[in-house]
Amino acid sequence: MSRSVLDMYERVNSIMSRNDYTAGIATLELASLLFTYIAGMGIAVYKLPLLGIPITIHIYAAAADVVLAIFLYGSSTRSGNNVLRIVSILDIVSVLGAAFSGLFYFGGFAVPIYALGMGTGFVLGIAFTSFLLFYSIRK
C-alpha cells in the first residue's frame, strides 16, 4: 500500500517539476478562477448587495488570480519554453483586463462594457490557464 502511494507521489512530482511547477501553479489559478466565478455569479444571479462574503471572496480571488498569473509567467520563463512564455503573458493580460474591468464595474460605473470585459477576461483566463496546464503536463 505505501509503495503505491510513493509511486503516485513520484509520478506527480516528476510531472510538476518537469516545467518548474507550471502545472501546479496553473491548477491553483484554475481553482482561484473557479472561486471568482462562483462568487461573481452569486452576486449577479441572486442580486446580492456589494457587501459581505460574496464580494469579499470575489475581490480576494481576483487578486489571487492576478498573483498566480504572474507566478505562472515566472515559472514558464524559468522553463525556457517560448510557447509557455507567450501564453502566460496572454494569461496575465486577460486576467488583468478582467480585474480592471471589475474595478470599474463594481466601483460605480455600472456600464455593460465593463461586465463584458470581466466576462471576456475570465473566459480567456480559463482558456489560457487550461492550455498552460495541459501543455506543461504533456511536455
Tab-separated table of N, CA, C and O in Angstrom, residues 2-115:
chain	number	residue	atom	x	y	z
A	2	SER	N	1.857	1.313	0.856
A	2	SER	CA	2.679	2.516	0.928
A	2	SER	C	3.551	2.677	-0.310
A	2	SER	O	3.906	3.787	-0.682
A	3	ARG	N	3.885	1.575	-0.939
A	3	ARG	CA	4.692	1.661	-2.151
A	3	ARG	C	3.913	2.308	-3.295
A	3	ARG	O	4.453	3.092	-4.060
A	4	SER	N	2.634	1.987	-3.413
A	4	SER	CA	1.837	2.568	-4.489
A	4	SER	C	1.617	4.063	-4.250
A	4	SER	O	1.593	4.839	-5.199
A	5	VAL	N	1.460	4.474	-2.999
A	5	VAL	CA	1.307	5.891	-2.691
A	5	VAL	C	2.599	6.626	-3.020
A	5	VAL	O	2.589	7.725	-3.587
A	6	LEU	N	3.722	6.000	-2.705
A	6	LEU	CA	5.019	6.601	-3.024
A	6	LEU	C	5.215	6.709	-4.529
A	6	LEU	O	5.727	7.715	-5.028
A	7	ASP	N	4.779	5.701	-5.265
A	7	ASP	CA	4.879	5.758	-6.728
A	7	ASP	C	4.006	6.870	-7.300
A	7	ASP	O	4.421	7.582	-8.219
A	8	MET	N	2.796	7.017	-6.768
A	8	MET	CA	1.930	8.103	-7.230
A	8	MET	C	2.556	9.453	-6.918
A	8	MET	O	2.513	10.363	-7.746
A	9	TYR	N	3.124	9.590	-5.733
A	9	TYR	CA	3.781	10.846	-5.370
A	9	TYR	C	4.942	11.149	-6.303
A	9	TYR	O	5.100	12.284	-6.767
A	10	GLU	N	5.747	10.153	-6.618
A	10	GLU	CA	6.886	10.365	-7.509
A	10	GLU	C	6.431	10.716	-8.917
A	10	GLU	O	7.048	11.542	-9.587
A	11	ARG	N	5.335	10.110	-9.382
A	11	ARG	CA	4.808	10.429	-10.701
A	11	ARG	C	4.311	11.877	-10.761
A	11	ARG	O	4.626	12.617	-11.695
A	12	VAL	N	3.560	12.283	-9.747
A	12	VAL	CA	3.058	13.655	-9.700
A	12	VAL	C	4.217	14.631	-9.562
A	12	VAL	O	4.250	15.685	-10.209
A	13	ASN	N	5.185	14.288	-8.750
A	13	ASN	CA	6.343	15.153	-8.556
A	13	ASN	C	7.146	15.315	-9.847
A	13	ASN	O	7.622	16.410	-10.163
A	14	SER	N	7.277	14.252	-10.612
A	14	SER	CA	8.025	14.364	-11.876
A	14	SER	C	7.274	15.226	-12.882
A	14	SER	O	7.873	16.002	-13.622
A	15	ILE	N	5.940	15.124	-12.896
A	15	ILE	CA	5.146	15.968	-13.793
A	15	ILE	C	5.253	17.426	-13.376
A	15	ILE	O	5.426	18.319	-14.202
A	16	MET	N	5.169	17.677	-12.069
A	16	MET	CA	5.184	19.053	-11.580
A	16	MET	C	6.547	19.700	-11.772
A	16	MET	O	6.644	20.872	-12.084
A	17	SER	N	7.607	18.976	-11.584
A	17	SER	CA	8.928	19.584	-11.664
A	17	SER	C	9.476	19.625	-13.079
A	17	SER	O	10.498	20.248	-13.315
A	18	ARG	N	8.800	18.994	-13.999
A	18	ARG	CA	9.277	18.984	-15.374
A	18	ARG	C	9.337	20.396	-15.953
A	18	ARG	O	10.248	20.743	-16.673
A	19	ASN	N	8.356	21.214	-15.659
A	19	ASN	CA	8.314	22.586	-16.160
A	19	ASN	C	8.350	23.588	-15.012
A	19	ASN	O	7.678	24.613	-15.044
A	20	ASP	N	9.129	23.315	-14.001
A	20	ASP	CA	9.313	24.222	-12.870
A	20	ASP	C	7.982	24.618	-12.230
A	20	ASP	O	7.685	25.792	-12.048
A	21	TYR	N	7.190	23.634	-11.920
A	21	TYR	CA	5.929	23.808	-11.199
A	21	TYR	C	4.876	24.601	-11.970
A	21	TYR	O	3.966	25.158	-11.375
A	22	THR	N	4.979	24.657	-13.255
A	22	THR	CA	3.972	25.355	-14.057
A	22	THR	C	2.607	24.691	-13.927
A	22	THR	O	1.589	25.381	-13.807
A	23	ALA	N	2.582	23.376	-13.915
A	23	ALA	CA	1.300	22.663	-13.810
A	23	ALA	C	0.626	22.913	-12.467
A	23	ALA	O	-0.590	23.108	-12.400
A	24	GLY	N	1.386	22.944	-11.407
A	24	GLY	CA	0.814	23.179	-10.085
A	24	GLY	C	0.257	24.582	-9.945
A	24	GLY	O	-0.832	24.785	-9.388
A	25	ILE	N	0.981	25.562	-10.440
A	25	ILE	CA	0.507	26.950	-10.356
A	25	ILE	C	-0.716	27.139	-11.237
A	25	ILE	O	-1.658	27.844	-10.863
A	26	ALA	N	-0.732	26.493	-12.401
A	26	ALA	CA	-1.902	26.583	-13.278
A	26	ALA	C	-3.124	25.948	-12.613
A	26	ALA	O	-4.239	26.470	-12.734
A	27	THR	N	-2.919	24.866	-11.896
A	27	THR	CA	-4.027	24.226	-11.179
A	27	THR	C	-4.567	25.149	-10.094
A	27	THR	O	-5.787	25.286	-9.928
A	28	LEU	N	-3.669	25.789	-9.359
A	28	LEU	CA	-4.107	26.742	-8.332
A	28	LEU	C	-4.853	27.927	-8.942
A	28	LEU	O	-5.846	28.403	-8.388
A	29	GLU	N	-4.370	28.403	-10.088
A	29	GLU	CA	-5.058	29.523	-10.730
A	29	GLU	C	-6.437	29.114	-11.226
A	29	GLU	O	-7.390	29.895	-11.119
A	30	LEU	N	-6.566	27.913	-11.753
A	30	LEU	CA	-7.889	27.448	-12.175
A	30	LEU	C	-8.846	27.340	-10.985
A	30	LEU	O	-10.026	27.708	-11.099
A	31	ALA	N	-8.338	26.866	-9.851
A	31	ALA	CA	-9.184	26.796	-8.651
A	31	ALA	C	-9.587	28.198	-8.192
A	31	ALA	O	-10.736	28.432	-7.812
A	32	SER	N	-8.654	29.132	-8.245
A	32	SER	CA	-8.958	30.503	-7.856
A	32	SER	C	-9.951	31.148	-8.830
A	32	SER	O	-10.840	31.890	-8.407
A	33	LEU	N	-9.801	30.863	-10.110
A	33	LEU	CA	-10.774	31.364	-11.087
A	33	LEU	C	-12.157	30.782	-10.832
A	33	LEU	O	-13.174	31.463	-11.045
A	34	LEU	N	-12.210	29.549	-10.369
A	34	LEU	CA	-13.490	28.938	-10.034
A	34	LEU	C	-14.147	29.662	-8.862
A	34	LEU	O	-15.355	29.943	-8.898
A	35	PHE	N	-13.378	29.996	-7.834
A	35	PHE	CA	-13.931	30.761	-6.713
A	35	PHE	C	-14.391	32.149	-7.167
A	35	PHE	O	-15.420	32.649	-6.706
A	36	THR	N	-13.625	32.763	-8.055
A	36	THR	CA	-14.025	34.065	-8.584
A	36	THR	C	-15.361	33.966	-9.313
A	36	THR	O	-16.237	34.814	-9.150
A	37	TYR	N	-15.510	32.924	-10.102
A	37	TYR	CA	-16.748	32.729	-10.860
A	37	TYR	C	-17.937	32.477	-9.935
A	37	TYR	O	-19.001	33.070	-10.114
A	38	ILE	N	-17.760	31.610	-8.956
A	38	ILE	CA	-18.860	31.275	-8.054
A	38	ILE	C	-19.329	32.515	-7.297
A	38	ILE	O	-20.532	32.780	-7.197
A	39	ALA	N	-18.383	33.271	-6.777
A	39	ALA	CA	-18.759	34.473	-6.021
A	39	ALA	C	-19.373	35.532	-6.933
A	39	ALA	O	-20.364	36.179	-6.572
A	40	GLY	N	-18.816	35.714	-8.120
A	40	GLY	CA	-19.359	36.700	-9.058
A	40	GLY	C	-20.754	36.346	-9.535
A	40	GLY	O	-21.627	37.213	-9.648
A	41	MET	N	-20.983	35.077	-9.808
A	41	MET	CA	-22.320	34.669	-10.230
A	41	MET	C	-23.302	34.722	-9.070
A	41	MET	O	-24.488	34.980	-9.268
A	42	GLY	N	-22.821	34.497	-7.850
A	42	GLY	CA	-23.697	34.655	-6.688
A	42	GLY	C	-24.183	36.080	-6.556
A	42	GLY	O	-25.332	36.331	-6.211
A	43	ILE	N	-23.294	37.021	-6.862
A	43	ILE	CA	-23.671	38.435	-6.801
A	43	ILE	C	-24.629	38.772	-7.945
A	43	ILE	O	-25.648	39.438	-7.751
A	44	ALA	N	-24.324	38.301	-9.142
A	44	ALA	CA	-25.115	38.672	-10.318
A	44	ALA	C	-26.478	37.977	-10.355
A	44	ALA	O	-27.497	38.609	-10.617
A	45	VAL	N	-26.498	36.684	-10.110
A	45	VAL	CA	-27.734	35.924	-10.263
A	45	VAL	C	-28.711	36.211	-9.124
A	45	VAL	O	-29.899	36.433	-9.345
A	46	TYR	N	-28.196	36.222	-7.910
A	46	TYR	CA	-29.077	36.413	-6.762
A	46	TYR	C	-29.220	37.874	-6.358
A	46	TYR	O	-29.836	38.183	-5.355
A	47	LYS	N	-28.630	38.757	-7.148
A	47	LYS	CA	-28.712	40.200	-6.921
A	47	LYS	C	-28.354	40.567	-5.479
A	47	LYS	O	-29.057	41.310	-4.804
A	48	LEU	N	-27.226	39.987	-5.042
A	48	LEU	CA	-26.753	40.244	-3.686
A	48	LEU	C	-26.141	41.640	-3.616
A	48	LEU	O	-25.607	42.145	-4.601
A	49	PRO	N	-26.195	42.259	-2.462
A	49	PRO	CA	-25.574	43.583	-2.331
A	49	PRO	C	-24.049	43.463	-2.387
A	49	PRO	O	-23.488	42.392	-2.184
A	50	LEU	N	-23.412	44.562	-2.672
A	50	LEU	CA	-21.948	44.565	-2.752
A	50	LEU	C	-21.347	44.713	-1.363
A	50	LEU	O	-20.487	45.546	-1.117
A	51	LEU	N	-21.825	43.892	-0.465
A	51	LEU	CA	-21.346	43.840	0.905
A	51	LEU	C	-21.230	42.378	1.311
A	51	LEU	O	-21.908	41.522	0.766
A	52	GLY	N	-20.370	42.113	2.244
A	52	GLY	CA	-20.344	40.789	2.826
A	52	GLY	C	-19.445	39.794	2.129
A	52	GLY	O	-18.515	40.141	1.412
A	53	ILE	N	-19.781	38.543	2.327
A	53	ILE	CA	-18.913	37.438	1.935
A	53	ILE	C	-18.742	37.309	0.414
A	53	ILE	O	-17.615	37.150	-0.054
A	54	PRO	N	-19.795	37.349	-0.416
A	54	PRO	CA	-19.583	37.116	-1.855
A	54	PRO	C	-18.637	38.130	-2.508
A	54	PRO	O	-17.764	37.747	-3.279
A	55	ILE	N	-18.794	39.403	-2.217
A	55	ILE	CA	-17.922	40.393	-2.856
A	55	ILE	C	-16.507	40.290	-2.300
A	55	ILE	O	-15.530	40.489	-3.032
A	56	THR	N	-16.375	39.931	-1.030
A	56	THR	CA	-15.046	39.757	-0.453
A	56	THR	C	-14.325	38.579	-1.108
A	56	THR	O	-13.154	38.690	-1.469
A	57	ILE	N	-15.045	37.468	-1.271
A	57	ILE	CA	-14.449	36.304	-1.949
A	57	ILE	C	-14.086	36.673	-3.377
A	57	ILE	O	-13.014	36.306	-3.874
A	58	HIS	N	-14.971	37.386	-4.053
A	58	HIS	CA	-14.725	37.759	-5.447
A	58	HIS	C	-13.478	38.641	-5.568
A	58	HIS	O	-12.640	38.425	-6.448
A	59	ILE	N	-13.343	39.614	-4.688
A	59	ILE	CA	-12.200	40.524	-4.757
A	59	ILE	C	-10.900	39.803	-4.435
A	59	ILE	O	-9.897	39.938	-5.153
A	60	TYR	N	-10.893	39.019	-3.363
A	60	TYR	CA	-9.667	38.323	-2.987
A	60	TYR	C	-9.285	37.232	-3.985
A	60	TYR	O	-8.110	37.010	-4.258
A	61	ALA	N	-10.279	36.559	-4.541
A	61	ALA	CA	-9.984	35.541	-5.555
A	61	ALA	C	-9.455	36.193	-6.828
A	61	ALA	O	-8.549	35.656	-7.472
A	62	ALA	N	-9.991	37.360	-7.190
A	62	ALA	CA	-9.474	38.066	-8.372
A	62	ALA	C	-8.043	38.528	-8.142
A	62	ALA	O	-7.206	38.449	-9.048
A	63	ALA	N	-7.748	38.989	-6.930
A	63	ALA	CA	-6.370	39.370	-6.616
A	63	ALA	C	-5.451	38.153	-6.655
A	63	ALA	O	-4.319	38.227	-7.162
A	64	ALA	N	-5.934	37.024	-6.148
A	64	ALA	CA	-5.143	35.795	-6.207
A	64	ALA	C	-4.941	35.338	-7.646
A	64	ALA	O	-3.867	34.821	-7.996
A	65	ASP	N	-5.951	35.556	-8.498
A	65	ASP	CA	-5.812	35.214	-9.920
A	65	ASP	C	-4.657	35.987	-10.555
A	65	ASP	O	-3.858	35.424	-11.305
A	66	VAL	N	-4.592	37.263	-10.265
A	66	VAL	CA	-3.531	38.104	-10.834
A	66	VAL	C	-2.161	37.655	-10.317
A	66	VAL	O	-1.207	37.503	-11.096
A	67	VAL	N	-2.065	37.421	-9.025
A	67	VAL	CA	-0.780	36.999	-8.447
A	67	VAL	C	-0.363	35.644	-9.011
A	67	VAL	O	0.809	35.447	-9.377
A	68	LEU	N	-1.296	34.718	-9.111
A	68	LEU	CA	-0.965	33.401	-9.658
A	68	LEU	C	-0.619	33.479	-11.141
A	68	LEU	O	0.229	32.711	-11.620
A	69	ALA	N	-1.235	34.380	-11.883
A	69	ALA	CA	-0.868	34.553	-13.295
A	69	ALA	C	0.559	35.063	-13.418
A	69	ALA	O	1.309	34.637	-14.302
A	70	ILE	N	0.956	35.950	-12.512
A	70	ILE	CA	2.344	36.443	-12.525
A	70	ILE	C	3.303	35.330	-12.125
A	70	ILE	O	4.373	35.174	-12.727
A	71	PHE	N	2.934	34.545	-11.119
A	71	PHE	CA	3.762	33.393	-10.740
A	71	PHE	C	3.867	32.406	-11.897
A	71	PHE	O	4.920	31.814	-12.130
A	72	LEU	N	2.780	32.233	-12.616
A	72	LEU	CA	2.778	31.321	-13.758
A	72	LEU	C	3.719	31.810	-14.842
A	72	LEU	O	4.425	31.012	-15.468
A	73	TYR	N	3.767	33.111	-15.051
A	73	TYR	CA	4.711	33.661	-16.013
A	73	TYR	C	6.151	33.413	-15.553
A	73	TYR	O	7.005	33.042	-16.353
A	74	GLY	N	6.422	33.617	-14.274
A	74	GLY	CA	7.766	33.353	-13.757
A	74	GLY	C	8.163	31.903	-13.911
A	74	GLY	O	9.294	31.591	-14.289
A	75	SER	N	7.233	31.014	-13.656
A	75	SER	CA	7.522	29.587	-13.798
A	75	SER	C	7.754	29.208	-15.255
A	75	SER	O	8.664	28.438	-15.569
A	76	SER	N	6.943	29.767	-16.146
A	76	SER	CA	7.123	29.429	-17.562
A	76	SER	C	8.385	30.067	-18.127
A	76	SER	O	9.008	29.522	-19.035
A	77	THR	N	8.786	31.209	-17.603
A	77	THR	CA	10.045	31.825	-18.040
A	77	THR	C	11.224	30.971	-17.613
A	77	THR	O	12.185	30.797	-18.361
A	78	ARG	N	11.138	30.430	-16.417
A	78	ARG	CA	12.212	29.564	-15.926
A	78	ARG	C	12.333	28.281	-16.709
A	78	ARG	O	13.416	27.709	-16.818
A	79	SER	N	11.208	27.810	-17.269
A	79	SER	CA	11.259	26.557	-18.015
A	79	SER	C	11.958	26.724	-19.357
A	79	SER	O	12.407	25.744	-19.936
A	80	GLY	N	12.023	27.953	-19.860
A	80	GLY	CA	12.715	28.201	-21.117
A	80	GLY	C	11.910	27.854	-22.348
A	80	GLY	O	12.442	27.832	-23.454
A	81	ASN	N	10.625	27.611	-22.199
A	81	ASN	CA	9.771	27.252	-23.318
A	81	ASN	C	9.059	28.512	-23.814
A	81	ASN	O	8.323	29.159	-23.072
A	82	ASN	N	9.276	28.869	-25.073
A	82	ASN	CA	8.710	30.105	-25.618
A	82	ASN	C	7.192	30.066	-25.729
A	82	ASN	O	6.534	31.090	-25.562
A	83	VAL	N	6.617	28.900	-26.022
A	83	VAL	CA	5.158	28.794	-26.114
A	83	VAL	C	4.540	29.085	-24.752
A	83	VAL	O	3.561	29.828	-24.647
A	84	LEU	N	5.124	28.520	-23.692
A	84	LEU	CA	4.618	28.780	-22.346
A	84	LEU	C	4.749	30.251	-21.983
A	84	LEU	O	3.867	30.827	-21.344
A	85	ARG	N	5.830	30.871	-22.373
A	85	ARG	CA	6.029	32.296	-22.072
A	85	ARG	C	4.962	33.161	-22.733
A	85	ARG	O	4.368	34.039	-22.097
A	86	ILE	N	4.730	32.934	-24.006
A	86	ILE	CA	3.774	33.763	-24.750
A	86	ILE	C	2.360	33.581	-24.210
A	86	ILE	O	1.641	34.559	-23.978
A	87	VAL	N	1.973	32.336	-23.970
A	87	VAL	CA	0.617	32.093	-23.474
A	87	VAL	C	0.464	32.616	-22.047
A	87	VAL	O	-0.601	33.127	-21.687
A	88	SER	N	1.510	32.550	-21.244
A	88	SER	CA	1.396	33.084	-19.887
A	88	SER	C	1.308	34.613	-19.888
A	88	SER	O	0.640	35.195	-19.033
A	89	ILE	N	1.944	35.274	-20.854
A	89	ILE	CA	1.778	36.729	-20.987
A	89	ILE	C	0.336	37.049	-21.380
A	89	ILE	O	-0.274	37.989	-20.847
A	90	LEU	N	-0.227	36.277	-22.304
A	90	LEU	CA	-1.625	36.467	-22.680
A	90	LEU	C	-2.552	36.208	-21.490
A	90	LEU	O	-3.571	36.882	-21.325
A	91	ASP	N	-2.186	35.251	-20.654
A	91	ASP	CA	-2.963	34.968	-19.445
A	91	ASP	C	-2.934	36.154	-18.489
A	91	ASP	O	-3.975	36.545	-17.947
A	92	ILE	N	-1.770	36.744	-18.301
A	92	ILE	CA	-1.659	37.915	-17.423
A	92	ILE	C	-2.508	39.060	-17.957
A	92	ILE	O	-3.243	39.709	-17.202
A	93	VAL	N	-2.429	39.305	-19.251
A	93	VAL	CA	-3.190	40.409	-19.847
A	93	VAL	C	-4.696	40.178	-19.690
A	93	VAL	O	-5.439	41.100	-19.343
A	94	SER	N	-5.144	38.954	-19.920
A	94	SER	CA	-6.582	38.690	-19.816
A	94	SER	C	-7.070	38.777	-18.375
A	94	SER	O	-8.146	39.338	-18.114
A	95	VAL	N	-6.293	38.272	-17.438
A	95	VAL	CA	-6.711	38.334	-16.030
A	95	VAL	C	-6.671	39.779	-15.531
A	95	VAL	O	-7.571	40.218	-14.806
A	96	LEU	N	-5.655	40.524	-15.915
A	96	LEU	CA	-5.595	41.937	-15.530
A	96	LEU	C	-6.733	42.734	-16.167
A	96	LEU	O	-7.303	43.634	-15.534
A	97	GLY	N	-7.059	42.426	-17.415
A	97	GLY	CA	-8.188	43.095	-18.065
A	97	GLY	C	-9.494	42.834	-17.336
A	97	GLY	O	-10.301	43.744	-17.140
A	98	ALA	N	-9.698	41.584	-16.920
A	98	ALA	CA	-10.915	41.263	-16.164
A	98	ALA	C	-10.919	41.967	-14.814
A	98	ALA	O	-11.951	42.479	-14.376
A	99	ALA	N	-9.762	42.024	-14.173
A	99	ALA	CA	-9.679	42.676	-12.854
A	99	ALA	C	-9.945	44.175	-12.955
A	99	ALA	O	-10.690	44.739	-12.144
A	100	PHE	N	-9.352	44.825	-13.939
A	100	PHE	CA	-9.577	46.263	-14.082
A	100	PHE	C	-11.008	46.576	-14.505
A	100	PHE	O	-11.592	47.560	-14.062
A	101	SER	N	-11.587	45.739	-15.350
A	101	SER	CA	-12.997	45.932	-15.708
A	101	SER	C	-13.880	45.773	-14.475
A	101	SER	O	-14.844	46.518	-14.293
A	102	GLY	N	-13.532	44.814	-13.629
A	102	GLY	CA	-14.284	44.626	-12.392
A	102	GLY	C	-14.151	45.797	-11.441
A	102	GLY	O	-15.113	46.167	-10.758
A	103	LEU	N	-12.957	46.386	-11.397
A	103	LEU	CA	-12.773	47.559	-10.545
A	103	LEU	C	-13.677	48.705	-10.980
A	103	LEU	O	-14.277	49.382	-10.151
A	104	PHE	N	-13.768	48.918	-12.278
A	104	PHE	CA	-14.632	49.984	-12.771
A	104	PHE	C	-16.110	49.628	-12.589
A	104	PHE	O	-16.912	50.462	-12.197
A	105	TYR	N	-16.462	48.371	-12.883
A	105	TYR	CA	-17.862	47.963	-12.803
A	105	TYR	C	-18.375	48.032	-11.368
A	105	TYR	O	-19.434	48.582	-11.104
A	106	PHE	N	-17.630	47.442	-10.445
A	106	PHE	CA	-18.059	47.454	-9.048
A	106	PHE	C	-17.727	48.768	-8.361
A	106	PHE	O	-18.185	49.026	-7.256
A	107	GLY	N	-16.942	49.611	-9.006
A	107	GLY	CA	-16.589	50.900	-8.433
A	107	GLY	C	-17.619	51.984	-8.694
A	107	GLY	O	-17.455	53.105	-8.249
A	108	GLY	N	-18.665	51.666	-9.417
A	108	GLY	CA	-19.717	52.644	-9.608
A	108	GLY	C	-20.064	52.917	-11.055
A	108	GLY	O	-21.072	53.541	-11.345
A	109	PHE	N	-19.229	52.486	-11.987
A	109	PHE	CA	-19.521	52.677	-13.406
A	109	PHE	C	-20.195	51.409	-13.931
A	109	PHE	O	-19.562	50.596	-14.581
A	110	ALA	N	-21.457	51.249	-13.633
A	110	ALA	CA	-22.169	50.025	-13.998
A	110	ALA	C	-22.567	50.055	-15.473
A	110	ALA	O	-23.737	50.021	-15.825
A	111	VAL	N	-21.566	50.109	-16.322
A	111	VAL	CA	-21.771	50.124	-17.766
A	111	VAL	C	-21.588	48.689	-18.267
A	111	VAL	O	-20.669	47.985	-17.823
A	112	PRO	N	-22.435	48.226	-19.174
A	112	PRO	CA	-22.328	46.837	-19.628
A	112	PRO	C	-20.978	46.474	-20.249
A	112	PRO	O	-20.594	45.314	-20.212
A	113	ILE	N	-20.255	47.432	-20.793
A	113	ILE	CA	-18.964	47.105	-21.403
A	113	ILE	C	-17.972	46.602	-20.358
A	113	ILE	O	-17.127	45.761	-20.646
A	114	TYR	N	-18.094	47.070	-19.126
A	114	TYR	CA	-17.205	46.586	-18.067
A	114	TYR	C	-17.571	45.167	-17.645
A	114	TYR	O	-16.693	44.359	-17.336
A	115	ALA	N	-18.856	44.862	-17.633
A	115	ALA	CA	-19.279	43.492	-17.347
A	115	ALA	C	-18.807	42.553	-18.455
A	115	ALA	O	-18.353	41.433	-18.190
